Short mmCIF file of C-alpha atoms in Angstrom, two decimals:
data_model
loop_
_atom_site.label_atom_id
_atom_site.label_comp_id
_atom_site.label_asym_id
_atom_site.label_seq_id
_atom_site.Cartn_x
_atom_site.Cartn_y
_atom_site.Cartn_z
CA UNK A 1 -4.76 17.35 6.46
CA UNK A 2 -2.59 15.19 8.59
CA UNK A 3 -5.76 13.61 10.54
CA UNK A 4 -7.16 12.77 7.07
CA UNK A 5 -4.15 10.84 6.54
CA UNK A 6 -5.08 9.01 9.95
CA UNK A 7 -8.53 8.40 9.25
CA UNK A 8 -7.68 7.48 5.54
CA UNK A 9 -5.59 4.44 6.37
CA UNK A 10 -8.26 2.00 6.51
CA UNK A 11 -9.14 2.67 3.21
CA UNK A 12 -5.82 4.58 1.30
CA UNK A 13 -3.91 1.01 1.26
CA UNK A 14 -5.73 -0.10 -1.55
CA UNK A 15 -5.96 2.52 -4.11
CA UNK A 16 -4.11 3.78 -7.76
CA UNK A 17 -6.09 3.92 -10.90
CA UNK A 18 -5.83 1.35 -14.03
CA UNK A 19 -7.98 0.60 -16.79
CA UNK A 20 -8.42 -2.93 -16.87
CA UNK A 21 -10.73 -4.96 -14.93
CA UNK A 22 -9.02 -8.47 -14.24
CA UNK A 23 -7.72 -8.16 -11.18
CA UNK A 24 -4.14 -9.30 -10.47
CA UNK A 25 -3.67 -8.51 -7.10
CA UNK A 26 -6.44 -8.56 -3.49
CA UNK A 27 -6.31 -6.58 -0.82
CA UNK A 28 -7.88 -7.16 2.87
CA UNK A 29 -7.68 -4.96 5.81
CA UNK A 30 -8.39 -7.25 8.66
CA UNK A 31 -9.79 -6.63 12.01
CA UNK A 32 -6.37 -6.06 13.34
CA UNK A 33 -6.19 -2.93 11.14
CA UNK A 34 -9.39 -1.32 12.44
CA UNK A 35 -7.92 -1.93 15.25
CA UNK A 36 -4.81 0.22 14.17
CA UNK A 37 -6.96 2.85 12.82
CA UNK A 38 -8.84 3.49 15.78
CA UNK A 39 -5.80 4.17 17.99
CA UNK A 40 -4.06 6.45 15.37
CA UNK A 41 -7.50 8.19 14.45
CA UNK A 42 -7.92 9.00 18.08
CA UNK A 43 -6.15 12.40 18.37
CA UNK A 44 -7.89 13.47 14.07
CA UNK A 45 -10.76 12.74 16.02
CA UNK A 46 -10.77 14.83 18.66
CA UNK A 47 -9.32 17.55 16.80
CA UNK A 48 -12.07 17.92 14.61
CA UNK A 49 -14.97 17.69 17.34
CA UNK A 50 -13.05 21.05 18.86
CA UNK A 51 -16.46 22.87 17.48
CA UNK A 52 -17.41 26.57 17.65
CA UNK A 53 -19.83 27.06 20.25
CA UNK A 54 -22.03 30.14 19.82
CA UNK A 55 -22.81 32.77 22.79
CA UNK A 56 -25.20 31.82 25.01
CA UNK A 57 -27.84 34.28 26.11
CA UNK A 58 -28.30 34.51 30.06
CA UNK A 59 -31.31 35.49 30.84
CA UNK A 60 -30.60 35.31 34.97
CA UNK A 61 -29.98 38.55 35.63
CA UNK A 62 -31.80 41.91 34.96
CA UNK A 63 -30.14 42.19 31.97
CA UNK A 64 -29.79 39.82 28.75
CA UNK A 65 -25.81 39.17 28.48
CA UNK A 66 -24.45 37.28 25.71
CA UNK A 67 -22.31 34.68 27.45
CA UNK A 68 -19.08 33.73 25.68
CA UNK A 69 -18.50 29.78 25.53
CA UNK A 70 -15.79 28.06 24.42
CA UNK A 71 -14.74 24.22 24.54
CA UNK A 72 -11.11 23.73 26.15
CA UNK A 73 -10.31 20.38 25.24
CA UNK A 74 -11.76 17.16 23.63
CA UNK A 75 -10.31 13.93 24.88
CA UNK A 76 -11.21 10.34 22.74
CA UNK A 77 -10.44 7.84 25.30
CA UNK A 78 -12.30 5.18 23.15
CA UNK A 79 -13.06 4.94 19.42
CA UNK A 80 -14.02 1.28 17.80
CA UNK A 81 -14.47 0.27 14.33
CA UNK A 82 -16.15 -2.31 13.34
CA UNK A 83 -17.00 -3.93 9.91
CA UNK A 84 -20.46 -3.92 9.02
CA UNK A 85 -20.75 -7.08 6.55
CA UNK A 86 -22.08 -6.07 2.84
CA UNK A 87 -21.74 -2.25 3.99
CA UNK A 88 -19.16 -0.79 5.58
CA UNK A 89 -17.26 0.60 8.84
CA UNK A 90 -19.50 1.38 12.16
CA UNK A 91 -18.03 3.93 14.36
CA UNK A 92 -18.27 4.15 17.95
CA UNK A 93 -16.74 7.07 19.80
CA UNK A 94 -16.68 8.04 23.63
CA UNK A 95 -15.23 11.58 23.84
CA UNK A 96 -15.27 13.58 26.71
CA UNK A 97 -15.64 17.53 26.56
CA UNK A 98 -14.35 20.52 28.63
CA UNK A 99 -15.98 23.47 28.35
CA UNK A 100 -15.42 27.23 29.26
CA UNK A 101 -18.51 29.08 29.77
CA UNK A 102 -17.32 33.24 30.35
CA UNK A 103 -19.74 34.30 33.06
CA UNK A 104 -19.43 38.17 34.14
CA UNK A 105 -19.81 37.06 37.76
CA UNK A 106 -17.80 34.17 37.35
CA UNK A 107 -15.87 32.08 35.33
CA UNK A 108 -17.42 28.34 35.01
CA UNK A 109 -16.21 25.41 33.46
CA UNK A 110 -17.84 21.71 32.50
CA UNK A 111 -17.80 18.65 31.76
CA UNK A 112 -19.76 16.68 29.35
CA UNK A 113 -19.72 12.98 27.84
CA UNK A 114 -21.16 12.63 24.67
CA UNK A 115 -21.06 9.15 22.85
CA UNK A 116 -20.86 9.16 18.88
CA UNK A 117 -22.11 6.22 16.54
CA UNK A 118 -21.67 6.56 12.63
CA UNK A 119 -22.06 4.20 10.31
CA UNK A 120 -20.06 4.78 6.86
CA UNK A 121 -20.49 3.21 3.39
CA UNK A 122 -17.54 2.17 0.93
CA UNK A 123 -18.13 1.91 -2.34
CA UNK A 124 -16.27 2.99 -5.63
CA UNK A 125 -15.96 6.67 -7.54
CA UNK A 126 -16.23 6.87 -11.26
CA UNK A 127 -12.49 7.03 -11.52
CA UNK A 128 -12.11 3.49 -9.42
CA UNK A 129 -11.16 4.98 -6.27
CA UNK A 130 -12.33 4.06 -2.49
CA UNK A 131 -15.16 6.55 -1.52
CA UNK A 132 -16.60 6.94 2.35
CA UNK A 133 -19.86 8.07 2.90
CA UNK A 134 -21.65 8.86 6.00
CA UNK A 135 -24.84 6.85 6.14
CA UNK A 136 -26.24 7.70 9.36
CA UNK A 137 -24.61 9.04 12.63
CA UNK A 138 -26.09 10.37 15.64
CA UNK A 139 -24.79 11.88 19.23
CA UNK A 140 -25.85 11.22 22.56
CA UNK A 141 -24.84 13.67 25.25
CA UNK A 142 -24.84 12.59 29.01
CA UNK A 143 -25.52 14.98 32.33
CA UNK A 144 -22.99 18.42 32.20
CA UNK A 145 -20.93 18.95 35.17
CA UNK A 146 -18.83 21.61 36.61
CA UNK A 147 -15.34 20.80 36.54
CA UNK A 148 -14.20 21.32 40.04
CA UNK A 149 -17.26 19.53 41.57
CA UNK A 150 -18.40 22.41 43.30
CA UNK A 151 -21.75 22.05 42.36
CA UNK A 152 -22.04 25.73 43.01
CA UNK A 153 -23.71 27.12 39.74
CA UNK A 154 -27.48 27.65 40.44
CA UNK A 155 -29.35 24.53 39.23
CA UNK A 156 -31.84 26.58 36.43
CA UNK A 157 -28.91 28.08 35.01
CA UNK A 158 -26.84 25.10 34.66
CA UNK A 159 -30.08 22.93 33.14
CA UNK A 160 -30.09 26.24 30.07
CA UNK A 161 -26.74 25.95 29.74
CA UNK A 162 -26.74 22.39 29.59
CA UNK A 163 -29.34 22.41 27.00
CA UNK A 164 -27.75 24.93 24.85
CA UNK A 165 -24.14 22.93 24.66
CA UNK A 166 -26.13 19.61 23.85
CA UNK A 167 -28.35 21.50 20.83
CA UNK A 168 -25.17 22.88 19.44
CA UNK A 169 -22.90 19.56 19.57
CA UNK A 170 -26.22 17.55 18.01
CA UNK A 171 -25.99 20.00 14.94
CA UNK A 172 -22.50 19.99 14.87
CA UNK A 173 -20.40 16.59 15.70
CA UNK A 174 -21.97 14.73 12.63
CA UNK A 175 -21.36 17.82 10.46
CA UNK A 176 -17.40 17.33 11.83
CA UNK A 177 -17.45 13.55 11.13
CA UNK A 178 -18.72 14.50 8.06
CA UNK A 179 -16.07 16.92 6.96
CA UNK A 180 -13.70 14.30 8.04
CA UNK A 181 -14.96 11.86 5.89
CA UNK A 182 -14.95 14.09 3.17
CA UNK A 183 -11.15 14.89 3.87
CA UNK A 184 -10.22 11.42 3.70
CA UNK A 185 -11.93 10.88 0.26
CA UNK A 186 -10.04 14.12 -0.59
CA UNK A 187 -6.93 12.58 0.42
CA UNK A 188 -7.66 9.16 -1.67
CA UNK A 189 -8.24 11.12 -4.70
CA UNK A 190 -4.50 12.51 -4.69
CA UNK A 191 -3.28 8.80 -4.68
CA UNK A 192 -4.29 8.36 -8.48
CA UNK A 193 -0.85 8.12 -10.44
CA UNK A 194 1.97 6.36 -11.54
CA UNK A 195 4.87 5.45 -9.07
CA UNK A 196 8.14 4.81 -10.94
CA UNK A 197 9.12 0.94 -11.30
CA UNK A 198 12.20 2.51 -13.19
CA UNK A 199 13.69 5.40 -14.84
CA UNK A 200 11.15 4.58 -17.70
CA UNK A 201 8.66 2.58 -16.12
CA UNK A 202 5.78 2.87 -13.90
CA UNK A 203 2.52 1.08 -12.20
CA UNK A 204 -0.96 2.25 -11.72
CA UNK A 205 -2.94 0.49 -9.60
CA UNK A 206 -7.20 0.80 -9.47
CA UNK A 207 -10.35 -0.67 -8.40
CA UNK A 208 -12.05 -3.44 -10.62
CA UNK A 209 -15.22 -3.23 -8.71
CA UNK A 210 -16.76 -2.25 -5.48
CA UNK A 211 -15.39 -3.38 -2.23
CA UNK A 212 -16.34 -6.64 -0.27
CA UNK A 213 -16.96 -6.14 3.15
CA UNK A 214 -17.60 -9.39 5.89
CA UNK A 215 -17.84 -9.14 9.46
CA UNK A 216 -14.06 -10.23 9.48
CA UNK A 217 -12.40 -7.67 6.48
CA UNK A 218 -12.66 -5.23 3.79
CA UNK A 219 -11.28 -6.96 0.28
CA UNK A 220 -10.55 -4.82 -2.61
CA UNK A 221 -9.68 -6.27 -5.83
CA UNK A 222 -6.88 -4.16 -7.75
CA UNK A 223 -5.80 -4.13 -11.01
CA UNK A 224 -1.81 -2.98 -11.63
CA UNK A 225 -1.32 -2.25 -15.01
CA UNK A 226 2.97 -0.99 -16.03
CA UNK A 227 3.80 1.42 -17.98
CA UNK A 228 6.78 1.13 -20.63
CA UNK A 229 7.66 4.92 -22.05
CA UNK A 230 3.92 5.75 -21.20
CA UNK A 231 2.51 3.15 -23.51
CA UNK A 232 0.68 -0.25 -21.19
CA UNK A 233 2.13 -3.20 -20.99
CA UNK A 234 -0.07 -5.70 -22.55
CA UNK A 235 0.10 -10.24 -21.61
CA UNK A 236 -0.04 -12.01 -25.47
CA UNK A 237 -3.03 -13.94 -23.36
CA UNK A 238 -5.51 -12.60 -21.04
CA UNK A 239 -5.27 -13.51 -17.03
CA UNK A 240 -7.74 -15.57 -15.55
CA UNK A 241 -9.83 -13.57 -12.56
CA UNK A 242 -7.82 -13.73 -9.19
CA UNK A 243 -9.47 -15.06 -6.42
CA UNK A 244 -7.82 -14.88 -2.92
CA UNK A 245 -8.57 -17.62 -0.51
CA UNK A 246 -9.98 -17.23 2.60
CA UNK A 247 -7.34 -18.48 4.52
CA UNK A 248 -4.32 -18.02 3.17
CA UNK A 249 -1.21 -15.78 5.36
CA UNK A 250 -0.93 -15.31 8.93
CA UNK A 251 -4.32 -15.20 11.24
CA UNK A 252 -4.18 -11.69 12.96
CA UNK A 253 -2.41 -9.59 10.53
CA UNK A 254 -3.49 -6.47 9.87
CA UNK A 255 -3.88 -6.81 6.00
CA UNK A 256 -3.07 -9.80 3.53
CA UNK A 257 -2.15 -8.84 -0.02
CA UNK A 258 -2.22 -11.30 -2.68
CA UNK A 259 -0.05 -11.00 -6.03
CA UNK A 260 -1.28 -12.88 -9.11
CA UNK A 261 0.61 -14.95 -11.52
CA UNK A 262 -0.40 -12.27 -13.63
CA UNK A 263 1.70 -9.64 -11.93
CA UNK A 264 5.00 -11.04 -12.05
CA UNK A 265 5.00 -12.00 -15.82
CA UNK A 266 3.88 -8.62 -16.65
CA UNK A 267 6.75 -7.08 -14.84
CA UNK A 268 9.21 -9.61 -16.37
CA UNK A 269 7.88 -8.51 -19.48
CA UNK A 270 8.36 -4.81 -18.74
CA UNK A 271 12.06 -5.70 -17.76
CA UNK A 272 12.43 -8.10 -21.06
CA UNK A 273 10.82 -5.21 -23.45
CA UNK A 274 12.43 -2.43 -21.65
CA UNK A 275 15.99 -4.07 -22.44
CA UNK A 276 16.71 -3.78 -19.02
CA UNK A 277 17.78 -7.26 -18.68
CA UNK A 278 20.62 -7.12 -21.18
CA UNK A 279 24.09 -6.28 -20.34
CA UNK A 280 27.25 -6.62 -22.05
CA UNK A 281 30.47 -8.60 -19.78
CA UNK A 282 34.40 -8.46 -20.32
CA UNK A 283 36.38 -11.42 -19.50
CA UNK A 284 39.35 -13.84 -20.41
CA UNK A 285 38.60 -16.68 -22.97
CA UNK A 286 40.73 -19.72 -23.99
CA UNK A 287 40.38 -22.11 -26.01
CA UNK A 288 41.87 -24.36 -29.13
CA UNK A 289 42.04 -21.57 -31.14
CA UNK A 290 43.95 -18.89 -28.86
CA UNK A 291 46.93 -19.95 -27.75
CA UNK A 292 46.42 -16.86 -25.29
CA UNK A 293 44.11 -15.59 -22.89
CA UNK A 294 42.03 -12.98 -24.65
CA UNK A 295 39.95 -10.31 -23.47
CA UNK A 296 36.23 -11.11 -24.71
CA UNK A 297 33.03 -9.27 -24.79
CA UNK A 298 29.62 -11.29 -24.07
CA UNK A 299 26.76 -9.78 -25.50
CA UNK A 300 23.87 -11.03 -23.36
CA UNK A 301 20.70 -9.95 -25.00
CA UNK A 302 16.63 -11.56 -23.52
CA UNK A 303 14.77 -12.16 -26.87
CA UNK A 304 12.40 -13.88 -24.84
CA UNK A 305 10.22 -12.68 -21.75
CA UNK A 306 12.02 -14.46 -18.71
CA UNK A 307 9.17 -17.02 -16.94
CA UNK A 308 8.32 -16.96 -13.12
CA UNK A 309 7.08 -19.75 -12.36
CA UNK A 310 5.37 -20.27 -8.91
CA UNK A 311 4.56 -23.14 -6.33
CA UNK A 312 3.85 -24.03 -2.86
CA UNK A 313 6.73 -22.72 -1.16
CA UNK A 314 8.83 -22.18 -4.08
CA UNK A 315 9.54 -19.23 -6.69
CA UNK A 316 11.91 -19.87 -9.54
CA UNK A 317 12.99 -17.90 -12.94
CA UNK A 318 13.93 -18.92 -15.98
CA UNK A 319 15.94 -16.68 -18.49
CA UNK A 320 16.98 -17.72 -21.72
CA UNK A 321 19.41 -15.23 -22.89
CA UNK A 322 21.29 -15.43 -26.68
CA UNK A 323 24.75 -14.68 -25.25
CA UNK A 324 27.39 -13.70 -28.37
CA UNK A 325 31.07 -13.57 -27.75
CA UNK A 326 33.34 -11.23 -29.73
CA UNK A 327 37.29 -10.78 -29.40
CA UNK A 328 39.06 -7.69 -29.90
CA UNK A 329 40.87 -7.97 -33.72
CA UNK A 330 44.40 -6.28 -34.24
CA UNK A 331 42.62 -3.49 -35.74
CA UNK A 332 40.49 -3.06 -32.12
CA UNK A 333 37.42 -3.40 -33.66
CA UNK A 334 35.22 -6.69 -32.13
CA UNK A 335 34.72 -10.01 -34.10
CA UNK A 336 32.12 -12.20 -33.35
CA UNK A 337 33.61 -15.50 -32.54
CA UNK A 338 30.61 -17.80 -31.63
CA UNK A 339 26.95 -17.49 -29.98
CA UNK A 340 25.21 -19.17 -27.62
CA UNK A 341 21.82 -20.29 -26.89
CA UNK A 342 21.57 -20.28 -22.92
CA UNK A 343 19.18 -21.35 -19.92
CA UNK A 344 19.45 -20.46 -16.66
CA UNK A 345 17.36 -21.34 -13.84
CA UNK A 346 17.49 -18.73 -10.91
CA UNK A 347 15.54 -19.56 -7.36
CA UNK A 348 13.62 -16.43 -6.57
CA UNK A 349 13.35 -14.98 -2.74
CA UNK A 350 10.91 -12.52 -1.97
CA UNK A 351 10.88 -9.70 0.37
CA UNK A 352 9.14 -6.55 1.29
CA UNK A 353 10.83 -3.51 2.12
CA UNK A 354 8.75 -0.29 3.20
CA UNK A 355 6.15 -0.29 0.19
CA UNK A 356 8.08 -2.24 -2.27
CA UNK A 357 8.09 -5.90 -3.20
CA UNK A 358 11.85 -6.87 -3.71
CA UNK A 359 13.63 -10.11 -5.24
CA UNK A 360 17.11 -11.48 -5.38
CA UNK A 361 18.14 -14.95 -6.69
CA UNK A 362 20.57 -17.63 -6.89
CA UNK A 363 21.42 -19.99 -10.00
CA UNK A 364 19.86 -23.80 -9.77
CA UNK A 365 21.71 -26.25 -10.94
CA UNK A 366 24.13 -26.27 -14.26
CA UNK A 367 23.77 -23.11 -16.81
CA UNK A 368 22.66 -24.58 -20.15
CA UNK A 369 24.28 -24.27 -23.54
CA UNK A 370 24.02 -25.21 -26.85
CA UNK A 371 26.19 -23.46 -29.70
CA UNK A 372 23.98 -21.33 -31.77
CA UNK A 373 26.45 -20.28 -34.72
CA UNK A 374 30.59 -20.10 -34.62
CA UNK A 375 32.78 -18.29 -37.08
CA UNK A 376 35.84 -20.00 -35.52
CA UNK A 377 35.38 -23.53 -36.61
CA UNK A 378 34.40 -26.10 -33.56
CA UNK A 379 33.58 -25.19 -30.09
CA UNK A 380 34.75 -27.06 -27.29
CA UNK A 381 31.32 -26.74 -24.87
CA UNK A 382 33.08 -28.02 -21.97
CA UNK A 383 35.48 -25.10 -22.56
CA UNK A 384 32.74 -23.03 -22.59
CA UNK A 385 30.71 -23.77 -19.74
CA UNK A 386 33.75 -23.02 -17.64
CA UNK A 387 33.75 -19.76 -19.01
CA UNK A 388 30.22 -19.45 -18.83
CA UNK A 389 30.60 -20.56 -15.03
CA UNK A 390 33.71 -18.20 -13.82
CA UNK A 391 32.62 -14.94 -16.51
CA UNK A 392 28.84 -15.04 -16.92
CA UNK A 393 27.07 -16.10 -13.90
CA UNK A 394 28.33 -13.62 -11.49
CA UNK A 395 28.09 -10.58 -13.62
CA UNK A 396 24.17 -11.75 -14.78
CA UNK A 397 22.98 -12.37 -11.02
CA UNK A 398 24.99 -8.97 -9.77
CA UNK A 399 22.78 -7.33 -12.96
CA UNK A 400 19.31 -8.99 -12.02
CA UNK A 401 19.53 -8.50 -8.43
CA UNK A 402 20.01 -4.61 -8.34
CA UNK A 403 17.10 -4.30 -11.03
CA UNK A 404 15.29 -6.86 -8.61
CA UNK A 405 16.11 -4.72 -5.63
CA UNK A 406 14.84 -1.57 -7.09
CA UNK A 407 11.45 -3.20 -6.60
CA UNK A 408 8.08 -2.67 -7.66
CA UNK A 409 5.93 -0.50 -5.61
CA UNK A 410 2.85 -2.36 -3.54
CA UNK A 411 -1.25 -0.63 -3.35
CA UNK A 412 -0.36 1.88 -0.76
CA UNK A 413 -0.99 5.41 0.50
CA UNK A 414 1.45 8.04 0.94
CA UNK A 415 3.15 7.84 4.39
CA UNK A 416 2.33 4.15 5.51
CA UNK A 417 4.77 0.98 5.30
CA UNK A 418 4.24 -2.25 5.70
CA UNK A 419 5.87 -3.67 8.92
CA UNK A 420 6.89 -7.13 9.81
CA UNK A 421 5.43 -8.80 6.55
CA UNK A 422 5.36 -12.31 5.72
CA UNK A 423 5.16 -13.95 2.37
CA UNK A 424 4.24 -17.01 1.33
CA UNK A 425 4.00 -18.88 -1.80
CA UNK A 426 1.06 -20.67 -2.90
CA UNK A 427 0.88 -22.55 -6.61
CA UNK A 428 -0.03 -19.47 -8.90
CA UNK A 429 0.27 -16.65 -6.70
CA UNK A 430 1.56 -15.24 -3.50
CA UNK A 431 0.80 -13.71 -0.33
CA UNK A 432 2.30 -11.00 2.05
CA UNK A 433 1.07 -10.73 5.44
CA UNK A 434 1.95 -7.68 7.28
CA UNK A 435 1.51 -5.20 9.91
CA UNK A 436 1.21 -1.84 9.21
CA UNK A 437 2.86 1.59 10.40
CA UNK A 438 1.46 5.26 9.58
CA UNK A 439 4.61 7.49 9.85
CA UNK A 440 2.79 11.28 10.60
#
């Protein structure tokens, strides 16, 4: 099924199955990527035009003999897509044949160009995944040849022969294209699932509603919906629809992929619910009250769902853990010397690696602190943020970049990456432009 991996490309980017029907992230395959596609789905192509040819019956001699033909190769040197606007994908296909014909006298072999045009619909299944249909397609055959020029095959024989290759191939090649076609929405079906955000967490991606096609791209609108434990994660407020500008990215990519607001404060509230985000960090504390430095424990617990907050050229994060700090007692067991009500603002850098979106981040500015409770009498703050500085803002960036880094998986089809990519930030949203690469 590897050339309806191929063939599949255009339309596999862009699948996974969800339930709701905001969308929160766009998809567009640009020209460029038809482009792609047609190069890759040159050798799937001619693969599946190698057709059976039945005998043909030669009536030149005395006798009737059954005459054995078979095709020896099928060379693509051109295939074109092109996007039909409010439809779908025309195909146009040059592909040249070779063909053995097993005469008793003598062995004879041709030539024959044949040009293919198919024009394919793309619409949505019941279960919110691409489907490709074959609208209309024809085949037009040009003037058989024998191989070696020789020219040496009687003229009446080579006209029947000629006319029994071009019936055969004008039942046939659509009925291939066809079965292609069919392959490839075979192959898009086996993309519905969850791929792992972490060890209990996933995202589903599906259609909200049937593709848009211009004369420039194909845009699907996806919805992602994560999984905590198997059970949705669900915004306190409903998104606002997502609409993708026109021209937004870099001209000439192959496909532009916009993430909503939406997205990123569902999965920070995946990472906030899943308790992902805590940690617990040793360190030395002193202050008024210890005459010694003193191993300490900081209990940094997110009661509240960290913000993302985007704008032109600029992603930030806010966190406000409730950081408590306990000391060892003589009897080893931890006492809870004060807590802390903390805000840290992180800068947030995007990247794409593969298939998955990545983050890492750096703090902005001061860390900020108030004293929530103390069970050691006054707190020095100053004190504090110096601990707060040299103990807790390493440990909490080393913590959020590895979850960050594990990523969060983008629409995509088994086997493809996306190359080069580009990201900008626009106010509310952001875009990745990228190249793509089908791995075989």
């Amino acid at each position: 099924m590897a050339w309806a991996h191929r063939l599949g490309l255009l339309l596999a980017l862009l699948l996974p199955m969800v339930s709701a029907s905001t969308p929160g992230t766009v998809v567009r395959l640009n020209k460029a990527a038809l482009s792609y596609v047609s190069e890759i789905g040159k050798a799937p192509l001619q693969r599946a035009l190698q057709v059976t040819v039945p005998h043909f019956l030669d009536w030149s001699g005395e006798v009737l003999q059954p005459t054995r033909i078979r095709i020896l190769n099928v060379h693509v040197p051109r295939l074109h897509l092109k996007f039909i606007a409010g439809f779908g994908v025309r195909l146009l296909a040059a592909a040249n044949f070779t063909f053995k014909v097993f005469r008793a006298a003598e062995p004879l072999e041709l030539t024959l160009p044949v040009e293919l045009l198919a024009d394919t619909r793309v619409t949505q299944s019941s279960i919110r995944t691409p489907v490709v249909s074959i609208s209309t397609c024809s085949s037009f055959s040009g003037h058989a040849n024998e191989f070696d020029g020789s020219n040496s095959t009687p003229h009446a024989l080579l006209v029947l022969l000629q006319k029994h290759i071009k019936a055969v191939l004008s039942n046939k090649l659509c009925l291939s294209i066809s079965n292609l076609v069919q392959g490839v929405n075979v192959h898009l079906g086996t993309l519905i699932g969850l791929n792992p955000v972490g060890p209990e967490s996933q995202i589903r991606y599906s259609m909200v509603s049937v593709p848009t096609v211009t004369s420039d791209y194909i845009s699907l609108e996806v919805n992602a919906v994560l999984f905590l434990l198997g059970k949705p994660i669900v915004l306190p407020t409903d998104a606002t629809h997502f609409v993708l500008p026109r021209h937004v990215g870099t001209e000439g990519s192959m496909a532009t992929v916009g993430l909503s607001q939406h997205l990123f404060d569902s999965a920070l509230l995946l990472l906030q619910k899943s308790g992902a985000l805590n940690l617990d960090i040793t360190g030395q504390l002193v202050a008024r009250q210890f005459p010694e430095p003193m191993p300490v424990v900081l209990k940094v617990r997110l009661g509240a769902t960290p913000v993302a907050m985007l704008h032109t050229n600029n992603a930030t994060l806010r966190l406000q853990p409730f950081v408590e700090v306990l000391a060892a007692a003589s009897n080893s067991a931890f006492q809870s010397l004060f807590s802390l009500d903390v805000v840290v603002n992180l800068s947030l850098q995007l990247s794409v690696s593969k298939v998955k979106l990545q983050g890492t981040t750096s703090v902005l500015g001061d860390v900020q602190l108030t004293v929530a409770s103390s069970n050691v009498g006054f707190i020095d703050t100053d004190r504090v943020r110096a601990l707060m500085g040299t103990v807790f803002e390493k440990p909490l960036l080393d913590h959020l970049n590895a979850l960050l880094a594990m990523g969060i998986a983008l629409p995509g089809v088994v086997s493809l990456q996306y190359v080069a990519p580009e990201i900008f930030v626009y106010e509310g949203y952001v875009v990745i432009s990228s190249e793509l690469f089908y791995q075989s």
